Short mmCIF file of C-alpha atoms in Angstrom, two decimals:
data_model
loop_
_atom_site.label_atom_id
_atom_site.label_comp_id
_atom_site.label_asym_id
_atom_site.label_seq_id
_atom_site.Cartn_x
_atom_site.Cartn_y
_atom_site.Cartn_z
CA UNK A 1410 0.00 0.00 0.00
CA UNK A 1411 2.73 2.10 0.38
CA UNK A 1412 4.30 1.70 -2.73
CA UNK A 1413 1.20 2.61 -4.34
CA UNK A 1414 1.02 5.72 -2.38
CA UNK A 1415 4.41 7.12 -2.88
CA UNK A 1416 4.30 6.10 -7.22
CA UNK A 1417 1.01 8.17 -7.08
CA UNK A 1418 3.32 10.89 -5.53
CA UNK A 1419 5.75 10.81 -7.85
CA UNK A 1420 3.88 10.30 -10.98
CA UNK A 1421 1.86 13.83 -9.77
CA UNK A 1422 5.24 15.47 -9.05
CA UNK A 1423 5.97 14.57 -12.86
CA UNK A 1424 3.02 15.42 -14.50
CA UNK A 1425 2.65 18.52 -12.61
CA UNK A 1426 6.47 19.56 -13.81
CA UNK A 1427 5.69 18.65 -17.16
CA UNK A 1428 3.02 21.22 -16.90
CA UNK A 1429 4.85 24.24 -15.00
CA UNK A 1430 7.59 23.64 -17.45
CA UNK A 1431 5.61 23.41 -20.60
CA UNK A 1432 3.35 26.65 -19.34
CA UNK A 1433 5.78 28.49 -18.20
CA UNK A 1434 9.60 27.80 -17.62
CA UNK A 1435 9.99 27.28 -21.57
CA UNK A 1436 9.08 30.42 -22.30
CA UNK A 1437 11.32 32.46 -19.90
CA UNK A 1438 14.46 31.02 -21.66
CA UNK A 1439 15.75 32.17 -25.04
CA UNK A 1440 15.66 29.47 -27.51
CA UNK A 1441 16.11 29.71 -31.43
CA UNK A 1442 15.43 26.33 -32.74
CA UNK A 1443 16.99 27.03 -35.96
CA UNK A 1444 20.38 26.69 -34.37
CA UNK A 1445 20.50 23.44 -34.30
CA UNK A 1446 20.05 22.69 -38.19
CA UNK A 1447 23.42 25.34 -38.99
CA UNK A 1448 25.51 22.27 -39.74
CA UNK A 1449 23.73 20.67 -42.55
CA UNK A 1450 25.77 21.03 -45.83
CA UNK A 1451 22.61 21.11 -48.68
CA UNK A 1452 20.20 23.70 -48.13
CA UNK A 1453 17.89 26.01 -50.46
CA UNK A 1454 16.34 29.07 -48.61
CA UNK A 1455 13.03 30.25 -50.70
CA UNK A 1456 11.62 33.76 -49.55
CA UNK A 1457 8.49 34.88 -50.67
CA UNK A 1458 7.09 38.80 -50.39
CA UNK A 1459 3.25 39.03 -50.27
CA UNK A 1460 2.04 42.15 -50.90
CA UNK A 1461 -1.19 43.71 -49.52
CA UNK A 1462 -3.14 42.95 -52.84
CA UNK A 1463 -2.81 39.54 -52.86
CA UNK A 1464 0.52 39.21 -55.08
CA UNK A 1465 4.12 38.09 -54.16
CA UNK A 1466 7.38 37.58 -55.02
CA UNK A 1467 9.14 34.68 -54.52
CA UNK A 1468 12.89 34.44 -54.39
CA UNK A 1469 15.76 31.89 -53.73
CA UNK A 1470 19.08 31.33 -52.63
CA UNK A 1471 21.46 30.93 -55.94
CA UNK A 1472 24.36 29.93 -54.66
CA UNK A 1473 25.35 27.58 -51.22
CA UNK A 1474 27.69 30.52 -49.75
CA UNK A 1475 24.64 32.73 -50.03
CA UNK A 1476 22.26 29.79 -48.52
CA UNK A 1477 25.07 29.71 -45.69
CA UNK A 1478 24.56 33.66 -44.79
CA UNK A 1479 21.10 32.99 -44.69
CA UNK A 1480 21.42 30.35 -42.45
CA UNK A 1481 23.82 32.10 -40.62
CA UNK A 1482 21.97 35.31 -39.78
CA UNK A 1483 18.52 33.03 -38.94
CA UNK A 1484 20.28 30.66 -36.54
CA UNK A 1485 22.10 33.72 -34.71
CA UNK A 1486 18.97 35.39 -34.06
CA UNK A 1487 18.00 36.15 -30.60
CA UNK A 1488 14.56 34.58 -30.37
CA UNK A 1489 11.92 34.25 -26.96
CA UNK A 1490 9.25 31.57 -27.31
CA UNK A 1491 6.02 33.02 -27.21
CA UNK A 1492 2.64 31.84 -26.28
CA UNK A 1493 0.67 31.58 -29.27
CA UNK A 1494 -2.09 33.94 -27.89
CA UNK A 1495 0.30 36.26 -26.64
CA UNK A 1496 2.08 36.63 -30.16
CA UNK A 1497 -1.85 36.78 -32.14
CA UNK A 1498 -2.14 39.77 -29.81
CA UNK A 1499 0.85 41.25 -30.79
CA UNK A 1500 0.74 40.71 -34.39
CA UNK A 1501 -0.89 43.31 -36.42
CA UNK A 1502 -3.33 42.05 -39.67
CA UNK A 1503 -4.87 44.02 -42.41
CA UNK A 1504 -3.86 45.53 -45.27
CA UNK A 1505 0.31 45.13 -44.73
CA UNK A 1506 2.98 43.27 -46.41
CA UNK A 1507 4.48 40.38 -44.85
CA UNK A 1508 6.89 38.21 -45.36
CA UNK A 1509 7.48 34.02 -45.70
CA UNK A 1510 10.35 31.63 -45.42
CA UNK A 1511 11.36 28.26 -46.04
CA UNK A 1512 14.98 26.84 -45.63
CA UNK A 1513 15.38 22.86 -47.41
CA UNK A 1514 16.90 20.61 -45.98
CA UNK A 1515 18.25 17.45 -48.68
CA UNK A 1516 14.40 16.34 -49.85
CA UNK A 1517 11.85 16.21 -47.27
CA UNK A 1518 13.04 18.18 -44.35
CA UNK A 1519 11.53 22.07 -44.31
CA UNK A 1520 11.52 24.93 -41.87
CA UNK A 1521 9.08 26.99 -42.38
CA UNK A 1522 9.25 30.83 -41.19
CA UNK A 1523 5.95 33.36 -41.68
CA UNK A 1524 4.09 36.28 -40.38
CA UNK A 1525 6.80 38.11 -40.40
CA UNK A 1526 5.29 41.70 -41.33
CA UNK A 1527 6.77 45.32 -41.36
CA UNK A 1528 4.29 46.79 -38.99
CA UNK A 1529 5.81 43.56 -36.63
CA UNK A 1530 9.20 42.74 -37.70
CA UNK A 1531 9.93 41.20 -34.13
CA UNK A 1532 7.77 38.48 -34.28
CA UNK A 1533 7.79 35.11 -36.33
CA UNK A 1534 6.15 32.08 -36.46
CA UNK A 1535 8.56 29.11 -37.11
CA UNK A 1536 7.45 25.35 -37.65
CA UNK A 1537 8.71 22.03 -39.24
CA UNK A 1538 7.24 18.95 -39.73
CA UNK A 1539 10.79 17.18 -38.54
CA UNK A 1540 10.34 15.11 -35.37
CA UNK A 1541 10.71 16.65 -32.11
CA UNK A 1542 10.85 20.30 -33.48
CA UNK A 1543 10.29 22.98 -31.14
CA UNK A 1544 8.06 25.32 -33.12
CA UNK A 1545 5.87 28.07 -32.63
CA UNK A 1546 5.99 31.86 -32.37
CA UNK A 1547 9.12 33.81 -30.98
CA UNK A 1548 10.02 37.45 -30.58
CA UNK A 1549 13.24 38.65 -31.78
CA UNK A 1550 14.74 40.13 -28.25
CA UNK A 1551 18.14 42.60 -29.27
CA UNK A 1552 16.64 43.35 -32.92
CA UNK A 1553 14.11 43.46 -35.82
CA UNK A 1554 13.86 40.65 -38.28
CA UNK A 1555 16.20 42.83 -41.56
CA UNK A 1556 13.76 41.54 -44.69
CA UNK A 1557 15.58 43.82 -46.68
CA UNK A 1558 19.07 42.11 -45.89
CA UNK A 1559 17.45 38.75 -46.48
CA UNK A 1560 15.74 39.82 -49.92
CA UNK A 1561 18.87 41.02 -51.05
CA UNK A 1562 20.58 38.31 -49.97
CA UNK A 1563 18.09 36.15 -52.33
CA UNK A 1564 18.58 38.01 -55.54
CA UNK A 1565 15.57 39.41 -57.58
CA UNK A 1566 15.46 35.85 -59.01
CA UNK A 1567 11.71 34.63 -58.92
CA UNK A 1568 11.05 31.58 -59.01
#
């Protein structure tokens, strides 16, 4: 009887850190999840502009070194997880342009970065598909997300 008491215990002490740390620990923490994809050696980075009227311009990486910058300058960005209703309430919709992301890993694996707009340039959403990939929305902490340095970075190249 005993034992049954004090695995109830634990299993409550558990589940109840499980919760305090998925609720609120993780999100007190920086944490860019990009950083841990900077050593893979084939990547294409594809960046799309949407404008307010419903068009966009997509452009993408031409050459590796250029991929690697990209790469580079997303993985060294100071990022806070948010909570998703936090960052909806931050976010600003309507009539804007905003931006849209994807670095390629070899075939199938993708990262996808969005609502990244220029009335909100601090905030992104990123997600994956990959396994056991921390996604969701973050806030840029020391900076603004730099579009411009990005699109340039891209070319004028649509794709």
């Amino acid at each position: 009887m005993r034992k049954i008491k004090y695995l109830t215990f634990a299993i409550i002490i558990v589940l109840l850190s499980l919760y305090l740390y998925e609720n609120f620990i993780y999100y007190r923490f920086p944490f860019n999840p990009i950083k841990e994809y900077t050593s893979e050696p084939n990547i294409d980075f594809y960046f799309s502009r949407n404008l307010p009227n419903g068009e966009g311009i997509t452009t993408k990486c031409q050459h590796a070194n250029t991929c690697g910058l990209v790469l580079e300058y997303l993985s060294d960005l100071n990022l806070m997880p948010l909570k998703d209703n936090a960052a909806q309430g931050m976010l600003k919709y309507g009539n804007v342009t905003y931006f849209t992301g994807m670095l390629k890993f070899n075939e199938s694996d993708k990262i996808f970065i969005s609502d990244i707009s220029i009335d909100t340039p601090n905030i992104l959403r990123i997600y994956s598909p990959i396994n056991g990939f921390k996604g969701g929305y973050y806030k840029i902490m020391d900076s603004k997300f730099d579009y411009n340095y990005i699109y340039n970075l891209t070319g004028d190249t649509e794709e």
